Short mmCIF file of C-alpha atoms and ligand atoms in Angstrom, two decimals:
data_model
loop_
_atom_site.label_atom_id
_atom_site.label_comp_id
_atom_site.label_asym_id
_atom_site.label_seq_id
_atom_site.Cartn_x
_atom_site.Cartn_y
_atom_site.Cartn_z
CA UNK T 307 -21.22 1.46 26.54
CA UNK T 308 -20.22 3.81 23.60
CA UNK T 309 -16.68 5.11 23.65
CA UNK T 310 -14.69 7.94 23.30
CA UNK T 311 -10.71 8.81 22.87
CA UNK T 312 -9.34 12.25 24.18
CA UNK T 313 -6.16 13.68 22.60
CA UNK T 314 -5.19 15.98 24.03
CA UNK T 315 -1.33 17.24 25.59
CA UNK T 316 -2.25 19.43 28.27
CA UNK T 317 -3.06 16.61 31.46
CA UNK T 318 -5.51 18.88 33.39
CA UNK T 319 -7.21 20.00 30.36
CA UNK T 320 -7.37 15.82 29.36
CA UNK T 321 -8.64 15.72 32.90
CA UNK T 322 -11.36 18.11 32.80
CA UNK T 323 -12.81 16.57 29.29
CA UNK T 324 -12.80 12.86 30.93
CA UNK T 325 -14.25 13.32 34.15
CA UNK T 326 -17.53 15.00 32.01
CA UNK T 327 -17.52 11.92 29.86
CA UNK T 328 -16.68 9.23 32.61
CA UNK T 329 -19.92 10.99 34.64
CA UNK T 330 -22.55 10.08 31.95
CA UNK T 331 -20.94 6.62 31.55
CA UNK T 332 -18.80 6.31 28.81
CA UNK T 333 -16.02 4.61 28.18
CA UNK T 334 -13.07 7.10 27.92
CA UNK T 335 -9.68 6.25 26.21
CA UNK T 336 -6.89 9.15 26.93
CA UNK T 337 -3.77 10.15 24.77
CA UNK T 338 -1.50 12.47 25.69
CA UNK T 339 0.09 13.15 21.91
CA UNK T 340 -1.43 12.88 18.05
CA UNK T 341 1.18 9.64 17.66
CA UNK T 342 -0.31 7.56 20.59
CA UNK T 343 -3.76 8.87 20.04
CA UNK T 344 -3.94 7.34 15.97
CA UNK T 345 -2.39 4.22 17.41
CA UNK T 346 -5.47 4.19 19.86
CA UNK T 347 -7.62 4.89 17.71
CA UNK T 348 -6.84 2.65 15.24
CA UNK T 349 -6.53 -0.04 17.91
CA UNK T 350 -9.53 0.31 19.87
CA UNK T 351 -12.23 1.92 17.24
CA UNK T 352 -14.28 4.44 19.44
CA UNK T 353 -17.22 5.89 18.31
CA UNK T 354 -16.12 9.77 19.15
CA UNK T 355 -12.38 11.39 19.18
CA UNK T 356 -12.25 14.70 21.12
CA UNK T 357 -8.77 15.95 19.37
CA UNK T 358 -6.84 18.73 20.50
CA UNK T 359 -4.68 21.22 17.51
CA UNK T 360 -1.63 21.83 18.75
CA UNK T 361 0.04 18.83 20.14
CA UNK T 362 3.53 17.35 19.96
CA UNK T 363 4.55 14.51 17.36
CA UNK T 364 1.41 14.71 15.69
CA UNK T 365 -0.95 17.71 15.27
CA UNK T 366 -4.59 17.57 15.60
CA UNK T 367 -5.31 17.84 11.62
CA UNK T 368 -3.03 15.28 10.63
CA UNK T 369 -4.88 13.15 13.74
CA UNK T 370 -7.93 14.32 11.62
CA UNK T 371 -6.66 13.11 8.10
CA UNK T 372 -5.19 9.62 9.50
CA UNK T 373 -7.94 8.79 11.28
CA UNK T 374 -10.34 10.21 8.85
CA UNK T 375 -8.56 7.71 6.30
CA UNK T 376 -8.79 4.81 8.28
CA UNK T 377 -11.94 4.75 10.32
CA UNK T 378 -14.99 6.40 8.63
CA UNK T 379 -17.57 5.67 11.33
CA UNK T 380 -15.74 7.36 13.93
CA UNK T 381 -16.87 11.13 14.84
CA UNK T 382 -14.21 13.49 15.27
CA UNK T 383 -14.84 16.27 17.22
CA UNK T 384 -11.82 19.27 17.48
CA UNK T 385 -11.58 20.98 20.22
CA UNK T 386 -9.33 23.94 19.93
CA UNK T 387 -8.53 27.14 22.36
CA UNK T 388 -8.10 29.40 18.98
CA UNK T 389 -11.07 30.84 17.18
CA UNK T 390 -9.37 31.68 14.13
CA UNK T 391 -11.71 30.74 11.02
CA UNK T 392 -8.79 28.86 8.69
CA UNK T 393 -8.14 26.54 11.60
CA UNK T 394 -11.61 25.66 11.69
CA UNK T 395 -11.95 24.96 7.70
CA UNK T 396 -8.15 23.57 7.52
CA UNK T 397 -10.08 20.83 10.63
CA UNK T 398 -12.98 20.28 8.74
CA UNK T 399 -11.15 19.68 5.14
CA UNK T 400 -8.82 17.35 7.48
CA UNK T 401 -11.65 14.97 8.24
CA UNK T 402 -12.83 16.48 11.53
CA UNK T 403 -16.94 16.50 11.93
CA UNK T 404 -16.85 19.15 14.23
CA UNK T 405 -15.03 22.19 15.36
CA UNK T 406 -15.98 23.38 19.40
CA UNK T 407 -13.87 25.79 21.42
CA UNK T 408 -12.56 25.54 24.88
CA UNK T 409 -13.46 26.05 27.54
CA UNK T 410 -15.71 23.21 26.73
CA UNK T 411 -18.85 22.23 28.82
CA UNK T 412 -21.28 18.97 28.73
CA UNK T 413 -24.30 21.14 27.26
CA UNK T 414 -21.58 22.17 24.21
CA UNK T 415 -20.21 18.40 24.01
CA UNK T 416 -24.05 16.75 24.20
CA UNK T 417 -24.89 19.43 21.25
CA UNK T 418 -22.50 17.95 19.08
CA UNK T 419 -22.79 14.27 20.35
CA UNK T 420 -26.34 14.06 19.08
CA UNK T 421 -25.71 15.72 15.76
CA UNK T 422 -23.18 13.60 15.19
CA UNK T 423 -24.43 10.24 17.08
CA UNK T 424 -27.97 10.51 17.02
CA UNK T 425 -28.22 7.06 17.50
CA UNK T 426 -25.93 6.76 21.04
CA UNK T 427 -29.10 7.26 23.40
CA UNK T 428 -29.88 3.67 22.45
CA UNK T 429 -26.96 2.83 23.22
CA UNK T 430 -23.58 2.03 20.39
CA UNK T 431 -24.64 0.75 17.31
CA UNK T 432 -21.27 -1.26 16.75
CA UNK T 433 -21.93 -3.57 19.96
CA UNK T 434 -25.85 -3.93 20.00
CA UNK T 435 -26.95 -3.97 16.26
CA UNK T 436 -24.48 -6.60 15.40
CA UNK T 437 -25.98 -9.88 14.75
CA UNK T 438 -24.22 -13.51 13.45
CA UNK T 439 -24.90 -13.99 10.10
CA UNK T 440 -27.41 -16.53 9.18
CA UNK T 441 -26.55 -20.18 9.12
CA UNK T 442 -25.70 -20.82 5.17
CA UNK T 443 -24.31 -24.00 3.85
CA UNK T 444 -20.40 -23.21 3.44
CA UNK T 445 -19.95 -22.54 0.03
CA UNK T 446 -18.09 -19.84 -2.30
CA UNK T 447 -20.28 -17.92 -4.74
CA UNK T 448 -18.77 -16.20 -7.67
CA UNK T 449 -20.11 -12.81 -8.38
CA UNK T 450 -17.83 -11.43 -10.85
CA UNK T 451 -15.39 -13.08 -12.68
CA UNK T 452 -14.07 -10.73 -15.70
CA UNK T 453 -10.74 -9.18 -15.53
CA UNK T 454 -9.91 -5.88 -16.67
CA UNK T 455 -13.18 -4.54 -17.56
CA UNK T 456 -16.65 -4.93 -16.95
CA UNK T 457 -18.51 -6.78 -20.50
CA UNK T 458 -22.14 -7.20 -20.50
CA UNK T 459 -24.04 -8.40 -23.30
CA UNK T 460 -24.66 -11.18 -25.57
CA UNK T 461 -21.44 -12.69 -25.99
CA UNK T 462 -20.91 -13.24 -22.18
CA UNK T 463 -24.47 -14.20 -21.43
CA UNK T 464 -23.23 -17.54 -19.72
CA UNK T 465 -19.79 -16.58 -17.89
CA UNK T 466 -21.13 -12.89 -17.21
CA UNK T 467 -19.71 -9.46 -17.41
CA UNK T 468 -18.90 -8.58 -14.24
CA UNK T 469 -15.04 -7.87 -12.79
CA UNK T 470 -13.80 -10.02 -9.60
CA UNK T 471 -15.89 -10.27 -6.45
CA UNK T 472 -16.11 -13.87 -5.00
CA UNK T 473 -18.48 -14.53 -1.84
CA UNK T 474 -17.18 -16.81 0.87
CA UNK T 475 -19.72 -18.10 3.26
CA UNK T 476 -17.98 -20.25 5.92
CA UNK T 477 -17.82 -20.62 9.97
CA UNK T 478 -20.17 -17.99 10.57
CA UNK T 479 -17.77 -15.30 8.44
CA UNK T 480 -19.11 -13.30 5.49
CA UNK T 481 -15.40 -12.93 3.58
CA UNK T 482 -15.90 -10.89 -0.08
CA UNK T 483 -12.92 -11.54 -2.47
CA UNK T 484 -12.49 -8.11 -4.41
CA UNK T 485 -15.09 -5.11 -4.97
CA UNK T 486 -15.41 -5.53 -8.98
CA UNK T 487 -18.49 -4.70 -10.17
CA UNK T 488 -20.22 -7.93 -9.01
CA UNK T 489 -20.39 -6.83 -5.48
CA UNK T 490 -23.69 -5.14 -6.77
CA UNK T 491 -25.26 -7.75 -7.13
CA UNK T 492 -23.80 -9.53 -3.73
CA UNK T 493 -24.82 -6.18 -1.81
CA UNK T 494 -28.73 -6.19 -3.12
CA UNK T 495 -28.79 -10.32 -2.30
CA UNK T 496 -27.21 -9.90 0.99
CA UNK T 497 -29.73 -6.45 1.97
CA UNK T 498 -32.70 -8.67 0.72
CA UNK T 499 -31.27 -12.00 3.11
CA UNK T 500 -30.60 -9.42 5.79
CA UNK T 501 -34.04 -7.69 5.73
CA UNK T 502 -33.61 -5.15 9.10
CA UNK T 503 -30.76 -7.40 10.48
CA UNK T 504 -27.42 -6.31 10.79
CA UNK T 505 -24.70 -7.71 8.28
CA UNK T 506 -21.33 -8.20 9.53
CA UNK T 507 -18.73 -8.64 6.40
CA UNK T 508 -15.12 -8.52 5.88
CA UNK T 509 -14.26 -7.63 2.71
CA UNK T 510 -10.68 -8.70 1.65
CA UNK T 511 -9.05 -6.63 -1.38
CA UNK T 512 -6.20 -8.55 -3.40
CA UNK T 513 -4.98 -4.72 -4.75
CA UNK T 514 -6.73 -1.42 -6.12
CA UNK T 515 -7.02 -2.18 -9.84
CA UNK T 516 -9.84 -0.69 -11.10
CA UNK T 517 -11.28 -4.27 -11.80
CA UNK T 518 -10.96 -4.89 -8.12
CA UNK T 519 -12.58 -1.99 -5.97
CA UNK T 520 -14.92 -0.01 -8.94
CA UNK T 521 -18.27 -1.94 -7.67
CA UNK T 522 -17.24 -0.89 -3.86
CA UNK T 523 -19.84 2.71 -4.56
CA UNK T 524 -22.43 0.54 -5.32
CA UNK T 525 -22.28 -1.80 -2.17
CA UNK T 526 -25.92 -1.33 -0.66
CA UNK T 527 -24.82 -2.81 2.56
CA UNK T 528 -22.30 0.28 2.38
CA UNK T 529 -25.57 2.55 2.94
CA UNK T 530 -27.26 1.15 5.87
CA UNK T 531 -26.44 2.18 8.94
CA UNK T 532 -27.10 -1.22 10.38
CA UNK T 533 -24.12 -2.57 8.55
CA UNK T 534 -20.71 -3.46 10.26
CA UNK T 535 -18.10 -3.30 7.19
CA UNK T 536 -14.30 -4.57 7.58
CA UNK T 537 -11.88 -3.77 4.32
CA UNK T 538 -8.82 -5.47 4.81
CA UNK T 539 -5.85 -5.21 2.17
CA UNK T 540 -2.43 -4.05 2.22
CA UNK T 541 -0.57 -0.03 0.95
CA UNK T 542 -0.14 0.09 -2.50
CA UNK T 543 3.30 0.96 -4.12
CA UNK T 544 2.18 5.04 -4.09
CA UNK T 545 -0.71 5.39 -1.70
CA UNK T 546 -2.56 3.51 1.26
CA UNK T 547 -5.64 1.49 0.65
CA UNK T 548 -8.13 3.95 2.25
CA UNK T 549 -6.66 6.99 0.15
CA UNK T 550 -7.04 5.05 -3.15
CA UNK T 551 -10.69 3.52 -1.59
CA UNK T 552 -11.45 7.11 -0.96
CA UNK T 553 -10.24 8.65 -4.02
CA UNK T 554 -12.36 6.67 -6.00
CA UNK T 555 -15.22 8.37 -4.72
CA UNK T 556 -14.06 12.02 -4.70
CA UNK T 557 -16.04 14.44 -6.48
CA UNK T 558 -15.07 14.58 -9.48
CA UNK T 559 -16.20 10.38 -10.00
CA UNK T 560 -18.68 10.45 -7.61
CA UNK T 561 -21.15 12.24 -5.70
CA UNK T 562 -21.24 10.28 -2.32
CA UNK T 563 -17.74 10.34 -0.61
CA UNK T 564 -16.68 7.13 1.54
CA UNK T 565 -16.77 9.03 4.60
CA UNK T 566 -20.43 10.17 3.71
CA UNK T 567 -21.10 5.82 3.81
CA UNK T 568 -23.97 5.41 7.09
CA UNK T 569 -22.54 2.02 7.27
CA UNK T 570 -19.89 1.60 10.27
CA UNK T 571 -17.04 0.81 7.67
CA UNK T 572 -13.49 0.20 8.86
CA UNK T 573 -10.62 0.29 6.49
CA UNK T 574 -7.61 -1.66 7.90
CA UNK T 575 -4.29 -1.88 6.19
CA UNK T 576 -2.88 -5.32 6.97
CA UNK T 577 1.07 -5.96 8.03
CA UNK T 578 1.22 -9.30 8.52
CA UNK T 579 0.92 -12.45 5.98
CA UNK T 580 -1.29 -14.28 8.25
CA UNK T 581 -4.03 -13.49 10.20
CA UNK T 582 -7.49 -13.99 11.56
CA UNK T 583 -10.80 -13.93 10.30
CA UNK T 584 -13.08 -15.53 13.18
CA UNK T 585 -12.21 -18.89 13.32
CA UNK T 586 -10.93 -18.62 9.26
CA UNK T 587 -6.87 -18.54 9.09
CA UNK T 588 -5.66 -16.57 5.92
CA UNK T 589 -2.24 -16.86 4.29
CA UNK T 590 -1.59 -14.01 2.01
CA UNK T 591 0.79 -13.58 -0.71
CA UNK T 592 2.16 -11.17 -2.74
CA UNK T 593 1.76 -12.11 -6.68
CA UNK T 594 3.93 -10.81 -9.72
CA UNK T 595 1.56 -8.82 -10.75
CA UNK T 596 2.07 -4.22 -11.22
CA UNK T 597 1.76 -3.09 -8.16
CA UNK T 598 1.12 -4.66 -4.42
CA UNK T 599 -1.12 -6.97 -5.11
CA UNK T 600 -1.90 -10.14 -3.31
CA UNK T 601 -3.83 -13.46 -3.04
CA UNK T 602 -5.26 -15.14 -0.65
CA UNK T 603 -6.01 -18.62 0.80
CA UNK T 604 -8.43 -19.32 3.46
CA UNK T 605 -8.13 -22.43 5.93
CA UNK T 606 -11.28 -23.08 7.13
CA UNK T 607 -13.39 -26.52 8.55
CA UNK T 608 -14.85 -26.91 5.42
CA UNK T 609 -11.51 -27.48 3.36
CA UNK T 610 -9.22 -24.25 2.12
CA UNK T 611 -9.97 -21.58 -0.78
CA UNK T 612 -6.91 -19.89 -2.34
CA UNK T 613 -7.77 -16.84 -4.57
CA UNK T 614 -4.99 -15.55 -6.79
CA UNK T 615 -7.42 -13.53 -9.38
CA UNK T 616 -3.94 -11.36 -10.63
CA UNK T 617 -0.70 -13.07 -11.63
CA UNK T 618 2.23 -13.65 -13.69
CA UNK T 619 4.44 -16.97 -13.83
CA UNK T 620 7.93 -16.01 -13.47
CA UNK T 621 9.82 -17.59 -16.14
CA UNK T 622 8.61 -15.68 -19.42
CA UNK T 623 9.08 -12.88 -18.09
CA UNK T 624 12.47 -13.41 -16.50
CA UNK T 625 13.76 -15.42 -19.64
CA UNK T 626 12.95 -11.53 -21.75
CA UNK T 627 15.06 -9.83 -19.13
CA UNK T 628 18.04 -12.80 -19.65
CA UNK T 629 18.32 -11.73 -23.39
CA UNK T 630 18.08 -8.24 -22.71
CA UNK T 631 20.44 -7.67 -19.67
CA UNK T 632 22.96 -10.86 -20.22
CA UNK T 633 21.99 -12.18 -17.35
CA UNK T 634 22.69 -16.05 -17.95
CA UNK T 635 19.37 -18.12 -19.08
CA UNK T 636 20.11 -20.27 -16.02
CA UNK T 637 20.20 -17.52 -13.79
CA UNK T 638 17.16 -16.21 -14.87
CA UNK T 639 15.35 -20.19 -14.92
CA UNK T 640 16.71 -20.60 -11.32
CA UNK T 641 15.06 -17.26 -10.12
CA UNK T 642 12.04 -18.41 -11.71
CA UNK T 643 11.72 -21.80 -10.81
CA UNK T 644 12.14 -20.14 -6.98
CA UNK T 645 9.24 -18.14 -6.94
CA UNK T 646 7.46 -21.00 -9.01
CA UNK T 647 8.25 -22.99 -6.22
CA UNK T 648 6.53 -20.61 -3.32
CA UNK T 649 3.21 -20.12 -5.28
CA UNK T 650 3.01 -23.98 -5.88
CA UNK T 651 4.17 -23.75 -1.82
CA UNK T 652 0.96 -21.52 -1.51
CA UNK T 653 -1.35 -23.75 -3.57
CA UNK T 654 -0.39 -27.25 -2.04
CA UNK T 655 -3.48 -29.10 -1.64
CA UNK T 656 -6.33 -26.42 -1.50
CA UNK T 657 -9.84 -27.72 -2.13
CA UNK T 658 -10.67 -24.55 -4.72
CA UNK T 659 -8.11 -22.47 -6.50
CA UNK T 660 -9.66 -19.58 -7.86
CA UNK T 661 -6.56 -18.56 -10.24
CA UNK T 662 -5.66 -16.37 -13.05
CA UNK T 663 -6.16 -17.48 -16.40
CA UNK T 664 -6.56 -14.49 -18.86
CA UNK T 665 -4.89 -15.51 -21.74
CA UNK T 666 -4.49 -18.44 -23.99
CA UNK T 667 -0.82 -19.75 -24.82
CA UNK T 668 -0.68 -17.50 -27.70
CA UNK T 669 -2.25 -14.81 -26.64
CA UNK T 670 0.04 -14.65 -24.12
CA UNK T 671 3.47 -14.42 -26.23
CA UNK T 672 1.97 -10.79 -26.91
CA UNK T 673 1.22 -10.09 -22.85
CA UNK T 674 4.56 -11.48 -21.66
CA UNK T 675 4.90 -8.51 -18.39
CA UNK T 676 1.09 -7.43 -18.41
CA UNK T 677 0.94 -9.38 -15.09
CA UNK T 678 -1.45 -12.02 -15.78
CA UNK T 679 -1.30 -16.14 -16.77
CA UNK T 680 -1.40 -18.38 -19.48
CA UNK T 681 -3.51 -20.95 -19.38
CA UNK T 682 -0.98 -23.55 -19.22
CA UNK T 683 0.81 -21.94 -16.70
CA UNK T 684 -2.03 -22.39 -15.01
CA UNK T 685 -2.85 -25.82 -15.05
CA UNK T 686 0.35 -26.78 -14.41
CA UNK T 687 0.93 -24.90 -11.07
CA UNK T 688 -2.60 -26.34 -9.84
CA UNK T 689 -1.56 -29.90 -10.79
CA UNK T 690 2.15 -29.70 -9.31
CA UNK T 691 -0.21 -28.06 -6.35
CA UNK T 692 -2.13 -31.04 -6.16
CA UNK T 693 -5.01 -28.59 -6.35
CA UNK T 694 -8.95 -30.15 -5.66
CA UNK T 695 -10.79 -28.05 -8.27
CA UNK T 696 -8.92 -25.31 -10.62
CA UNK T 697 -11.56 -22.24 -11.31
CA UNK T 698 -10.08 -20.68 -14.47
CA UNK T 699 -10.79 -16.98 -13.39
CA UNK T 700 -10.12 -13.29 -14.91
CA UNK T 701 -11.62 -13.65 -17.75
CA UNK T 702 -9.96 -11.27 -20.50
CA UNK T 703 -12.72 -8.85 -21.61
CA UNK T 704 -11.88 -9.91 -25.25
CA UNK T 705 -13.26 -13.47 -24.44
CA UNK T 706 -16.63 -14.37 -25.37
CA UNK T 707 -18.38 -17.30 -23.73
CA UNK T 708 -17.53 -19.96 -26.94
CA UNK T 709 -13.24 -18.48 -26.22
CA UNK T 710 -13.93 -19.78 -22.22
CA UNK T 711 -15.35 -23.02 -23.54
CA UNK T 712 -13.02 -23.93 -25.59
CA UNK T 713 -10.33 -22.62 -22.86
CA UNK T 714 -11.70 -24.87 -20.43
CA UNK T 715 -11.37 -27.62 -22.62
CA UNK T 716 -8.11 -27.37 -23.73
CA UNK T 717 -6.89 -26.87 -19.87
CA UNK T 718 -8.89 -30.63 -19.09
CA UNK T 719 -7.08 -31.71 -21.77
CA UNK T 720 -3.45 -31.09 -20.38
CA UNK T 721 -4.96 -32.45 -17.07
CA UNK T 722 -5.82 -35.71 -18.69
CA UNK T 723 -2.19 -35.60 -20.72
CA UNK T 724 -1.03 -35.30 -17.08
CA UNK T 725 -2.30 -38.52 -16.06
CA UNK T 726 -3.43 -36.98 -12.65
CA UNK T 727 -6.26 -35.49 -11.30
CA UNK T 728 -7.70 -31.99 -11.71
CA UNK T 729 -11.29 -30.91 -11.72
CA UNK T 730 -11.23 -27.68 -14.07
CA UNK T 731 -14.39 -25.28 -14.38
CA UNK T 732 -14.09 -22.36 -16.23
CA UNK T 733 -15.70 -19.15 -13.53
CA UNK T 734 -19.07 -18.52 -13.63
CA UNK T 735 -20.75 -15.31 -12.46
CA UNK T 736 -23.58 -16.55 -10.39
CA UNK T 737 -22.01 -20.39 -9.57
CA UNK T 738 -22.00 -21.51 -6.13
CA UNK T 739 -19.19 -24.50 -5.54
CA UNK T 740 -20.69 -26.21 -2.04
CA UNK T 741 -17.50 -26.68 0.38
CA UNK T 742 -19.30 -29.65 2.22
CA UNK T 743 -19.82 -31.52 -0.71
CA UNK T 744 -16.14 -31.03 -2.37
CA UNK T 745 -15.01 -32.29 0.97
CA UNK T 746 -16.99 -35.17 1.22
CA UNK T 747 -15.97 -36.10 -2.51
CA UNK T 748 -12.51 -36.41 -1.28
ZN1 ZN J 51 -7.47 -7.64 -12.27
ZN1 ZN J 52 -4.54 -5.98 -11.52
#
């Protein structure tokens, strides 16, 4: 049954609108003010919002622009007493698909609907097209692991060129880590495993550095209309994630807007730390890194994954501030040893850590405050973590594949000085580490 919100203030006006709707059996959702009818919205996802101009709390363009930013799927439809020509561009600029005046009858309404919905006399897409994704061992896939910037070419034949975008396959979930520019590649293999069947995908984004979302326009799945698409990630420091998601795709960098995407694409900002994906838990939390940015660790029956692709031990950086500001060097240790203390909190005993590792030690006595790791800053967080399997990850752009070699071995080699036990690979556009099989190895 497809579904429809009315906003609208005026009760026998509301009235009027839902008893059409309610006769041709649709599910109708009513609002009596812009405030409660976002919340709705954003709640309950219908596929059409009738949305009134004039309202209390909230008027109907910014309805338009908030819901516009948040749900691109949904058809908004304006419906307005006035026929003055700027309120109908001001509505359409504001996100609104379509601009009908009152009095309003079914014939008008039906019109619009199948302009806008031509696919509702089959009944909603969302509900009926929506299939479970194929039965694939449980296993993460890494499709881009550069940080920074995108490198192809011969010196990074082996670890690739691509910026972060990790694949987890796991209890029936599709989870994406990140839209760098390997989610190309992701998007074509998952369209040619799909074939005509629906692809249901949550894609999780850690924050909106360019190495992080710049692959996201060049998401096939993105393009079919098939295609049930869940971003998840939290407001950044200036603007909220669908603004920046969207404003990477404004004119002036692109010529297909992300409310132009066919696919039914939901942008949700999270508020909580922990949450649900299916059956897979996820912890976030917020790195030292510019910015909101965050990491993530999944808990699912096939061992945890923790992904931490941007971040910054503590102590450097605090330890610069201590002999600038006169803080006390044990003030500033303490506070770092704190927050040292959390992440390794965060860690504790995942099965893969998928962590920053841009620089080498020296390298990074030049980066101190760029917001990413040394290497053995690294390896020692993993081991205190008691870590499974460290996957050195964010390649610097400067690093050909002979620097990542020699990287990985110099990170085994303060595992071994450890005397415990780490397995260390260095990330690998294109590897596949099997969950099952780390599991069983345990
Ligand atoms: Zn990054
Ligand atoms: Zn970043």
């Amino acid at each position: 049954m497809p579904s429809v919100l009315i906003i609208e203030d005026d009760a026998d006006s509301r009235r009027g609108i839902v008893k059409l709707f309610e006769k041709e059996g649709w599910k109708v959702l009513e609002a009596g003010d812009g405030d409660t009818g976002v919340d709705i919205a954003v709640q309950q996802r219908p596929e059409l919002i009738l949305c009134d101009l004039l309202m209390p709390k909230f008027n109907g363009f910014q309805v338009c622009r908030t819901i516009r930013q948040q749900l691109q799927p949904t058809k908004i439809i304006v419906v307005s007493g006035r026929d003055y020509a700027v309120d109908r561009t001001s509505a359409l600029e504001a996100g609104a698909d379509e601009y009908l005046l009152k009095p309003i009858t079914w014939e008008v309404l039906c019109d619009a609907i199948d302009r806008l919905l031509p696919e509702l006399p089959h009944g909603p897409t969302v509900t009926k097209s929506a299939s479970e994704p194929r039965s694939v061992p449980p296993r993460v896939k890494l499709w881009g692991v550069r940080g920074s910037l995108p490198l192809p070419g011969p010196t990074t034949l082996r670890y690739g060129g691509n910026t972060s975008c990790v694949e987890v396959r796991v209890d029936g979930e599709i989870i994406i880590l990140d839209a760098g520019t390997g989610i190309r590649g992701l998007g074509l293999a998952l369209e040619k495993e799909f074939g005509s069947q629906s692809i249901k995908l949550t894609l999780l984004i850690t924050h909106t550095h360019w190495d992080h979302i710049q692959g996201l326009p060049f998401f096939a799945p993105a393009y079919n209309r098939k295609n049930l698409i869940r971003i998840l990630g939290y407001e950044g420091a200036r603007a909220g994630l669908g603004a920046i998601l969207a404003g990477q795709m404004e004119t002036p960098f692109f010529p297909v807007s992300l409310r132009e995407l066919p696919s039914h694409l939901v942008i949700e900002e999270l508020k909580e730390m922990e949450f649900h994906i299916g059956k897979v838990k996820v912890q976030a939390k917020f790195a030292n890194h510019p910015g909101i940015c965050a990491g993530y660790r999944l808990f699912t029956s096939a061992g945890s994954i923790a992904y931490m692709p941007d971040n910054e031990p503590y102590e450097p950086l605090k330890m610069q501030l201590a002999a600038r500001n006169g803080i006390s060097g044990a003030e500033a240790r303490d506070f770092a040893a704190t927050e040292r203390g959390k992440m390794v909190d965060f860690l504790r005993d995942c099965d893969v850590a998928i962590l920053d590792a841009q620089y080498t030690d020296e390298e990074y006595q030049q980066h101190v405050g760029w917001g990413h790791s040394s290497l053995s800053s690294v390896v020692s967080l993993a081991l205190d973590a008691d870590v499974g399997k460290l996957v050195l990850f964010h390649h610097d752009p400067s690093h050909d594949d002979e620097m990542i070699d020699r990287m990985v071995e110099q990170a085994r080699l303060l595992v071994l000085k450890s005397g415990k036990t780490l397995m260390i690979d260095g990330a690998r556009e294109g590897a596949e580490i099997l969950l099952e099989a780390k599991l069983a190895a345990k």
